[in-house]
């Protein structure tokens, strides 16, 4: 991100239960002796055939509410049966994404925290309950992801235009388009342009430096009442939709070089937190923050703007 001093601006899911079946079907052997109907059918090792149907273990009926935010994080109830059986529930997935948390309330009820939609896309996805024995049951189209919040709008925009730029509306800054992209997404989130923060670059070529220049953009974010600065040591407070400000060479004391949007926050088993980012120049959906400041730009650092 270039630096400069400021200038004056001129289906609802089907409720039909889906079942998981035990594959073994016990059938007793029938021993026959000779041809006579009255033969020794009751001899040792013989018995009548068992034609009972396979036992039903787990069923899924519905998810309530049946729709939710693209960014996830909401608690829903999964209704069915067999959740408290001999093989415990090991995971719940929405499409391909594992729920970050779930609780077995009773044999017919799970409470589940929804994960974010894959790439923040609007979609109806299957809900899968997996058991520790490796078996699974699926409710096709069980949950619908919708744009419901400002963060949903921001992230859906970002993942729509991270690679296919919105050139007609916003153009592309030739040296570095990172701030231009982040601020477009903030407009999608609900922010409103004003005399201190705006761009008409695609039409008139005019823009405020707070729209595109690192230090001025950082100062504008600091001036807003709905932002809170977090240091890199406070990453446990960072959430999807927050903005990252990078300083690739802090020893030079020249400020912000680059900016991106947090696209994924994942607690690791060792207690650390992985943060992924979406943005332009370098175009990425899930760029890893730690890789950026240790491998790509060794010695770099970052801070965050947490957006209310």
PDB file of N, CA, C and O in Angstrom, residues 233-293:
ATOM      1  N   UNK A 233      -1.036  -9.366  19.715  1.00  0.00           N
ATOM      2  CA  UNK A 233      -1.125 -10.223  20.898  1.00  0.00           C
ATOM      3  C   UNK A 233      -2.567 -10.419  21.361  1.00  0.00           C
ATOM      4  O   UNK A 233      -2.821 -11.236  22.242  1.00  0.00           O
ATOM      5  N   UNK A 234      -3.499  -9.670  20.775  1.00  0.00           N
ATOM      6  CA  UNK A 234      -4.916  -9.770  21.153  1.00  0.00           C
ATOM      7  C   UNK A 234      -5.729 -10.516  20.092  1.00  0.00           C
ATOM      8  O   UNK A 234      -6.924 -10.320  19.974  1.00  0.00           O
ATOM      9  N   UNK A 235      -5.087 -11.390  19.362  1.00  0.00           N
ATOM     10  CA  UNK A 235      -5.755 -12.072  18.263  1.00  0.00           C
ATOM     11  C   UNK A 235      -6.913 -12.937  18.727  1.00  0.00           C
ATOM     12  O   UNK A 235      -7.768 -13.309  17.932  1.00  0.00           O
ATOM     13  N   UNK A 236      -6.968 -13.282  20.018  1.00  0.00           N
ATOM     14  CA  UNK A 236      -8.093 -14.063  20.525  1.00  0.00           C
ATOM     15  C   UNK A 236      -9.397 -13.265  20.486  1.00  0.00           C
ATOM     16  O   UNK A 236     -10.481 -13.841  20.613  1.00  0.00           O
ATOM     17  N   UNK A 237      -9.307 -11.953  20.277  1.00  0.00           N
ATOM     18  CA  UNK A 237     -10.510 -11.114  20.186  1.00  0.00           C
ATOM     19  C   UNK A 237     -10.898 -10.795  18.741  1.00  0.00           C
ATOM     20  O   UNK A 237     -11.923 -10.168  18.499  1.00  0.00           O
ATOM     21  N   UNK A 238     -10.085 -11.222  17.797  1.00  0.00           N
ATOM     22  CA  UNK A 238     -10.331 -10.919  16.381  1.00  0.00           C
ATOM     23  C   UNK A 238     -11.453 -11.801  15.850  1.00  0.00           C
ATOM     24  O   UNK A 238     -11.596 -12.963  16.233  1.00  0.00           O
ATOM     25  N   UNK A 239     -12.257 -11.247  14.929  1.00  0.00           N
ATOM     26  CA  UNK A 239     -13.388 -11.984  14.372  1.00  0.00           C
ATOM     27  C   UNK A 239     -13.472 -11.756  12.868  1.00  0.00           C
ATOM     28  O   UNK A 239     -12.830 -10.834  12.327  1.00  0.00           O
ATOM     29  N   UNK A 240     -14.255 -12.586  12.214  1.00  0.00           N
ATOM     30  CA  UNK A 240     -14.477 -12.449  10.772  1.00  0.00           C
ATOM     31  C   UNK A 240     -14.998 -11.043  10.464  1.00  0.00           C
ATOM     32  O   UNK A 240     -15.874 -10.527  11.154  1.00  0.00           O
ATOM     33  N   UNK A 241     -14.436 -10.437   9.424  1.00  0.00           N
ATOM     34  CA  UNK A 241     -14.846  -9.092   9.015  1.00  0.00           C
ATOM     35  C   UNK A 241     -13.981  -7.985   9.567  1.00  0.00           C
ATOM     36  O   UNK A 241     -14.070  -6.839   9.094  1.00  0.00           O
ATOM     37  N   UNK A 242     -13.136  -8.275  10.562  1.00  0.00           N
ATOM     38  CA  UNK A 242     -12.214  -7.258  11.070  1.00  0.00           C
ATOM     39  C   UNK A 242     -11.147  -6.959  10.015  1.00  0.00           C
ATOM     40  O   UNK A 242     -10.906  -7.750   9.100  1.00  0.00           O
ATOM     41  N   UNK A 243     -10.496  -5.816  10.152  1.00  0.00           N
ATOM     42  CA  UNK A 243      -9.516  -5.357   9.168  1.00  0.00           C
ATOM     43  C   UNK A 243      -8.116  -5.459   9.758  1.00  0.00           C
ATOM     44  O   UNK A 243      -7.877  -5.093  10.914  1.00  0.00           O
ATOM     45  N   UNK A 244      -7.186  -5.976   8.936  1.00  0.00           N
ATOM     46  CA  UNK A 244      -5.788  -6.142   9.341  1.00  0.00           C
ATOM     47  C   UNK A 244      -4.940  -5.067   8.668  1.00  0.00           C
ATOM     48  O   UNK A 244      -5.057  -4.839   7.463  1.00  0.00           O
ATOM     49  N   UNK A 245      -4.079  -4.417   9.456  1.00  0.00           N
ATOM     50  CA  UNK A 245      -3.121  -3.440   8.951  1.00  0.00           C
ATOM     51  C   UNK A 245      -1.714  -3.982   9.167  1.00  0.00           C
ATOM     52  O   UNK A 245      -1.323  -4.267  10.303  1.00  0.00           O
ATOM     53  N   UNK A 246      -0.954  -4.142   8.073  1.00  0.00           N
ATOM     54  CA  UNK A 246       0.393  -4.698   8.142  1.00  0.00           C
ATOM     55  C   UNK A 246       1.454  -3.603   8.075  1.00  0.00           C
ATOM     56  O   UNK A 246       1.323  -2.642   7.318  1.00  0.00           O
ATOM     57  N   UNK A 247       2.513  -3.813   8.831  1.00  0.00           N
ATOM     58  CA  UNK A 247       3.741  -3.030   8.709  1.00  0.00           C
ATOM     59  C   UNK A 247       4.846  -4.031   8.406  1.00  0.00           C
ATOM     60  O   UNK A 247       5.275  -4.793   9.273  1.00  0.00           O
ATOM     61  N   UNK A 248       5.289  -4.059   7.161  1.00  0.00           N
ATOM     62  CA  UNK A 248       6.264  -5.058   6.744  1.00  0.00           C
ATOM     63  C   UNK A 248       7.655  -4.792   7.329  1.00  0.00           C
ATOM     64  O   UNK A 248       8.463  -5.716   7.471  1.00  0.00           O
ATOM     65  N   UNK A 249       7.949  -3.545   7.657  1.00  0.00           N
ATOM     66  CA  UNK A 249       9.294  -3.187   8.125  1.00  0.00           C
ATOM     67  C   UNK A 249       9.196  -2.233   9.308  1.00  0.00           C
ATOM     68  O   UNK A 249       9.522  -1.046   9.189  1.00  0.00           O
ATOM     69  N   UNK A 250       8.750  -2.710  10.462  1.00  0.00           N
ATOM     70  CA  UNK A 250       8.534  -1.811  11.608  1.00  0.00           C
ATOM     71  C   UNK A 250       9.791  -1.089  12.066  1.00  0.00           C
ATOM     72  O   UNK A 250       9.705  -0.022  12.678  1.00  0.00           O
ATOM     73  N   UNK A 251      10.964  -1.624  11.770  1.00  0.00           N
ATOM     74  CA  UNK A 251      12.209  -0.970  12.179  1.00  0.00           C
ATOM     75  C   UNK A 251      12.394   0.382  11.499  1.00  0.00           C
ATOM     76  O   UNK A 251      13.128   1.240  11.994  1.00  0.00           O
ATOM     77  N   UNK A 252      11.712   0.594  10.387  1.00  0.00           N
ATOM     78  CA  UNK A 252      11.823   1.866   9.669  1.00  0.00           C
ATOM     79  C   UNK A 252      10.841   2.926  10.165  1.00  0.00           C
ATOM     80  O   UNK A 252      10.916   4.080   9.741  1.00  0.00           O
ATOM     81  N   UNK A 253       9.905   2.508  10.994  1.00  0.00           N
ATOM     82  CA  UNK A 253       8.955   3.448  11.596  1.00  0.00           C
ATOM     83  C   UNK A 253       8.217   4.287  10.547  1.00  0.00           C
ATOM     84  O   UNK A 253       8.028   5.498  10.702  1.00  0.00           O
ATOM     85  N   UNK A 254       7.830   3.625   9.440  1.00  0.00           N
ATOM     86  CA  UNK A 254       7.131   4.373   8.390  1.00  0.00           C
ATOM     87  C   UNK A 254       5.671   3.951   8.231  1.00  0.00           C
ATOM     88  O   UNK A 254       5.022   4.328   7.270  1.00  0.00           O
ATOM     89  N   UNK A 255       5.159   3.139   9.144  1.00  0.00           N
ATOM     90  CA  UNK A 255       3.724   2.899   9.209  1.00  0.00           C
ATOM     91  C   UNK A 255       3.201   1.766   8.354  1.00  0.00           C
ATOM     92  O   UNK A 255       3.916   0.838   8.003  1.00  0.00           O
ATOM     93  N   UNK A 256       1.930   1.890   7.981  1.00  0.00           N
ATOM     94  CA  UNK A 256       1.175   0.804   7.357  1.00  0.00           C
ATOM     95  C   UNK A 256       1.562   0.611   5.895  1.00  0.00           C
ATOM     96  O   UNK A 256       1.628   1.563   5.122  1.00  0.00           O
ATOM     97  N   UNK A 257       1.792  -0.658   5.529  1.00  0.00           N
ATOM     98  CA  UNK A 257       2.149  -1.010   4.158  1.00  0.00           C
ATOM     99  C   UNK A 257       1.045  -1.742   3.409  1.00  0.00           C
ATOM    100  O   UNK A 257       1.040  -1.734   2.174  1.00  0.00           O
ATOM    101  N   UNK A 258       0.132  -2.387   4.124  1.00  0.00           N
ATOM    102  CA  UNK A 258      -0.813  -3.282   3.455  1.00  0.00           C
ATOM    103  C   UNK A 258      -2.015  -3.497   4.370  1.00  0.00           C
ATOM    104  O   UNK A 258      -1.916  -3.385   5.591  1.00  0.00           O
ATOM    105  N   UNK A 259      -3.176  -3.837   3.749  1.00  0.00           N
ATOM    106  CA  UNK A 259      -4.379  -4.096   4.529  1.00  0.00           C
ATOM    107  C   UNK A 259      -5.197  -5.211   3.892  1.00  0.00           C
ATOM    108  O   UNK A 259      -5.211  -5.360   2.658  1.00  0.00           O
ATOM    109  N   UNK A 260      -5.864  -6.017   4.736  1.00  0.00           N
ATOM    110  CA  UNK A 260      -6.717  -7.117   4.285  1.00  0.00           C
ATOM    111  C   UNK A 260      -7.878  -7.271   5.268  1.00  0.00           C
ATOM    112  O   UNK A 260      -7.944  -6.578   6.293  1.00  0.00           O
ATOM    113  N   UNK A 261      -8.800  -8.203   4.960  1.00  0.00           N
ATOM    114  CA  UNK A 261      -9.971  -8.467   5.798  1.00  0.00           C
ATOM    115  C   UNK A 261      -9.860  -9.877   6.370  1.00  0.00           C
ATOM    116  O   UNK A 261      -9.519 -10.820   5.649  1.00  0.00           O
ATOM    117  N   UNK A 262     -10.158 -10.042   7.646  1.00  0.00           N
ATOM    118  CA  UNK A 262     -10.135 -11.364   8.276  1.00  0.00           C
ATOM    119  C   UNK A 262     -11.258 -12.221   7.687  1.00  0.00           C
ATOM    120  O   UNK A 262     -12.432 -11.834   7.720  1.00  0.00           O
ATOM    121  N   UNK A 263     -10.892 -13.390   7.147  1.00  0.00           N
ATOM    122  CA  UNK A 263     -11.886 -14.277   6.531  1.00  0.00           C
ATOM    123  C   UNK A 263     -12.100 -15.565   7.305  1.00  0.00           C
ATOM    124  O   UNK A 263     -13.094 -16.270   7.067  1.00  0.00           O
ATOM    125  N   UNK A 264     -11.200 -15.891   8.229  1.00  0.00           N
ATOM    126  CA  UNK A 264     -11.375 -17.115   9.014  1.00  0.00           C
ATOM    127  C   UNK A 264     -10.553 -17.018  10.281  1.00  0.00           C
ATOM    128  O   UNK A 264      -9.411 -16.548  10.255  1.00  0.00           O
ATOM    129  N   UNK A 265     -11.131 -17.453  11.402  1.00  0.00           N
ATOM    130  CA  UNK A 265     -10.437 -17.496  12.689  1.00  0.00           C
ATOM    131  C   UNK A 265     -10.596 -18.909  13.231  1.00  0.00           C
ATOM    132  O   UNK A 265     -11.718 -19.363  13.459  1.00  0.00           O
ATOM    133  N   UNK A 266      -9.470 -19.600  13.439  1.00  0.00           N
ATOM    134  CA  UNK A 266      -9.519 -21.003  13.840  1.00  0.00           C
ATOM    135  C   UNK A 266      -8.660 -21.240  15.075  1.00  0.00           C
ATOM    136  O   UNK A 266      -7.437 -21.079  15.027  1.00  0.00           O
ATOM    137  N   UNK A 267      -9.273 -21.650  16.210  1.00  0.00           N
ATOM    138  CA  UNK A 267      -8.462 -22.052  17.364  1.00  0.00           C
ATOM    139  C   UNK A 267      -7.749 -23.370  17.061  1.00  0.00           C
ATOM    140  O   UNK A 267      -8.363 -24.334  16.610  1.00  0.00           O
ATOM    141  N   UNK A 268      -6.459 -23.412  17.307  1.00  0.00           N
ATOM    142  CA  UNK A 268      -5.684 -24.623  17.110  1.00  0.00           C
ATOM    143  C   UNK A 268      -5.663 -25.465  18.380  1.00  0.00           C
ATOM    144  O   UNK A 268      -5.945 -24.970  19.478  1.00  0.00           O
ATOM    145  N   UNK A 269      -5.312 -26.742  18.238  1.00  0.00           N
ATOM    146  CA  UNK A 269      -5.289 -27.656  19.379  1.00  0.00           C
ATOM    147  C   UNK A 269      -4.268 -27.230  20.425  1.00  0.00           C
ATOM    148  O   UNK A 269      -4.428 -27.528  21.616  1.00  0.00           O
ATOM    149  N   UNK A 270      -3.209 -26.526  20.002  1.00  0.00           N
ATOM    150  CA  UNK A 270      -2.175 -26.112  20.949  1.00  0.00           C
ATOM    151  C   UNK A 270      -2.506 -24.793  21.651  1.00  0.00           C
ATOM    152  O   UNK A 270      -1.675 -24.247  22.382  1.00  0.00           O
ATOM    153  N   UNK A 271      -3.712 -24.284  21.416  1.00  0.00           N
ATOM    154  CA  UNK A 271      -4.141 -23.059  22.076  1.00  0.00           C
ATOM    155  C   UNK A 271      -3.879 -21.793  21.281  1.00  0.00           C
ATOM    156  O   UNK A 271      -4.365 -20.718  21.658  1.00  0.00           O
ATOM    157  N   UNK A 272      -3.117 -21.886  20.198  1.00  0.00           N
ATOM    158  CA  UNK A 272      -2.897 -20.722  19.348  1.00  0.00           C
ATOM    159  C   UNK A 272      -4.103 -20.502  18.436  1.00  0.00           C
ATOM    160  O   UNK A 272      -4.986 -21.349  18.345  1.00  0.00           O
ATOM    161  N   UNK A 273      -4.125 -19.363  17.769  1.00  0.00           N
ATOM    162  CA  UNK A 273      -5.245 -19.008  16.901  1.00  0.00           C
ATOM    163  C   UNK A 273      -4.722 -18.667  15.520  1.00  0.00           C
ATOM    164  O   UNK A 273      -3.857 -17.793  15.371  1.00  0.00           O
ATOM    165  N   UNK A 274      -5.223 -19.377  14.514  1.00  0.00           N
ATOM    166  CA  UNK A 274      -4.856 -19.112  13.130  1.00  0.00           C
ATOM    167  C   UNK A 274      -5.826 -18.104  12.530  1.00  0.00           C
ATOM    168  O   UNK A 274      -7.040 -18.209  12.731  1.00  0.00           O
ATOM    169  N   UNK A 275      -5.285 -17.134  11.802  1.00  0.00           N
ATOM    170  CA  UNK A 275      -6.096 -16.100  11.174  1.00  0.00           C
ATOM    171  C   UNK A 275      -5.816 -16.097   9.675  1.00  0.00           C
ATOM    172  O   UNK A 275      -4.659 -16.020   9.248  1.00  0.00           O
ATOM    173  N   UNK A 276      -6.880 -16.200   8.883  1.00  0.00           N
ATOM    174  CA  UNK A 276      -6.788 -16.145   7.426  1.00  0.00           C
ATOM    175  C   UNK A 276      -7.423 -14.844   6.946  1.00  0.00           C
ATOM    176  O   UNK A 276      -8.301 -14.276   7.614  1.00  0.00           O
ATOM    177  N   UNK A 277      -7.028 -14.418   5.730  1.00  0.00           N
ATOM    178  CA  UNK A 277      -7.447 -13.109   5.256  1.00  0.00           C
ATOM    179  C   UNK A 277      -7.779 -13.124   3.769  1.00  0.00           C
ATOM    180  O   UNK A 277      -7.188 -13.893   3.000  1.00  0.00           O
ATOM    181  N   UNK A 278      -8.702 -12.246   3.378  1.00  0.00           N
ATOM    182  CA  UNK A 278      -9.062 -12.053   1.980  1.00  0.00           C
ATOM    183  C   UNK A 278      -8.657 -10.640   1.573  1.00  0.00           C
ATOM    184  O   UNK A 278      -8.757  -9.700   2.370  1.00  0.00           O
ATOM    185  N   UNK A 279      -8.193 -10.487   0.316  1.00  0.00           N
ATOM    186  CA  UNK A 279      -7.818  -9.152  -0.119  1.00  0.00           C
ATOM    187  C   UNK A 279      -7.212  -9.139  -1.504  1.00  0.00           C
ATOM    188  O   UNK A 279      -7.115 -10.159  -2.183  1.00  0.00           O
ATOM    189  N   UNK A 280      -6.798  -7.939  -1.907  1.00  0.00           N
ATOM    190  CA  UNK A 280      -6.133  -7.697  -3.191  1.00  0.00           C
ATOM    191  C   UNK A 280      -4.644  -7.427  -2.977  1.00  0.00           C
ATOM    192  O   UNK A 280      -4.227  -6.968  -1.926  1.00  0.00           O
ATOM    193  N   UNK A 281      -3.915  -7.706  -4.021  1.00  0.00           N
ATOM    194  CA  UNK A 281      -2.496  -7.335  -4.155  1.00  0.00           C
ATOM    195  C   UNK A 281      -1.678  -7.746  -2.920  1.00  0.00           C
ATOM    196  O   UNK A 281      -1.203  -6.922  -2.198  1.00  0.00           O
ATOM    197  N   UNK A 282      -1.582  -8.890  -2.656  1.00  0.00           N
ATOM    198  CA  UNK A 282      -1.706 -10.187  -3.265  1.00  0.00           C
ATOM    199  C   UNK A 282      -3.147 -10.714  -3.172  1.00  0.00           C
ATOM    200  O   UNK A 282      -3.707 -10.745  -2.090  1.00  0.00           O
ATOM    201  N   UNK A 283      -3.713 -11.110  -4.326  1.00  0.00           N
ATOM    202  CA  UNK A 283      -5.097 -11.566  -4.341  1.00  0.00           C
ATOM    203  C   UNK A 283      -5.210 -12.901  -3.616  1.00  0.00           C
ATOM    204  O   UNK A 283      -4.493 -13.852  -3.941  1.00  0.00           O
ATOM    205  N   UNK A 284      -6.087 -12.981  -2.617  1.00  0.00           N
ATOM    206  CA  UNK A 284      -6.197 -14.200  -1.822  1.00  0.00           C
ATOM    207  C   UNK A 284      -7.543 -14.247  -1.123  1.00  0.00           C
ATOM    208  O   UNK A 284      -8.148 -13.210  -0.827  1.00  0.00           O
ATOM    209  N   UNK A 285      -7.991 -15.470  -0.860  1.00  0.00           N
ATOM    210  CA  UNK A 285      -9.191 -15.697  -0.050  1.00  0.00           C
ATOM    211  C   UNK A 285      -8.837 -16.027   1.389  1.00  0.00           C
ATOM    212  O   UNK A 285      -9.528 -15.599   2.310  1.00  0.00           O
ATOM    213  N   UNK A 286      -7.785 -16.833   1.571  1.00  0.00           N
ATOM    214  CA  UNK A 286      -7.427 -17.320   2.905  1.00  0.00           C
ATOM    215  C   UNK A 286      -5.915 -17.240   3.103  1.00  0.00           C
ATOM    216  O   UNK A 286      -5.248 -18.222   3.384  1.00  0.00           O
ATOM    217  N   UNK A 287      -5.363 -16.060   2.942  1.00  0.00           N
ATOM    218  CA  UNK A 287      -3.938 -15.865   3.187  1.00  0.00           C
ATOM    219  C   UNK A 287      -3.674 -15.970   4.681  1.00  0.00           C
ATOM    220  O   UNK A 287      -4.389 -15.370   5.498  1.00  0.00           O
ATOM    221  N   UNK A 288      -2.655 -16.710   5.071  1.00  0.00           N
ATOM    222  CA  UNK A 288      -2.365 -16.917   6.487  1.00  0.00           C
ATOM    223  C   UNK A 288      -1.563 -15.751   7.056  1.00  0.00           C
ATOM    224  O   UNK A 288      -0.527 -15.362   6.492  1.00  0.00           O
ATOM    225  N   UNK A 289      -2.029 -15.200   8.159  1.00  0.00           N
ATOM    226  CA  UNK A 289      -1.388 -14.031   8.752  1.00  0.00           C
ATOM    227  C   UNK A 289       0.030 -14.338   9.206  1.00  0.00           C
ATOM    228  O   UNK A 289       0.960 -13.572   8.940  1.00  0.00           O
ATOM    229  N   UNK A 290       0.235 -15.451   9.894  1.00  0.00           N
ATOM    230  CA  UNK A 290       1.560 -15.758  10.425  1.00  0.00           C
ATOM    231  C   UNK A 290       2.560 -16.044   9.311  1.00  0.00           C
ATOM    232  O   UNK A 290       3.735 -15.666   9.413  1.00  0.00           O
ATOM    233  N   UNK A 291       2.102 -16.707   8.254  1.00  0.00           N
ATOM    234  CA  UNK A 291       2.983 -16.931   7.111  1.00  0.00           C
ATOM    235  C   UNK A 291       3.382 -15.605   6.475  1.00  0.00           C
ATOM    236  O   UNK A 291       4.532 -15.416   6.053  1.00  0.00           O
ATOM    237  N   UNK A 292       2.442 -14.666   6.435  1.00  0.00           N
ATOM    238  CA  UNK A 292       2.720 -13.365   5.818  1.00  0.00           C
ATOM    239  C   UNK A 292       3.837 -12.625   6.541  1.00  0.00           C
ATOM    240  O   UNK A 292       4.684 -11.994   5.897  1.00  0.00           O
ATOM    241  N   UNK A 293       3.875 -12.696   7.883  1.00  0.00           N
ATOM    242  CA  UNK A 293       4.847 -11.903   8.635  1.00  0.00           C
ATOM    243  C   UNK A 293       6.092 -12.678   9.040  1.00  0.00           C
ATOM    244  O   UNK A 293       6.999 -12.112   9.667  1.00  0.00           O
TER     245      UNK A 293
END
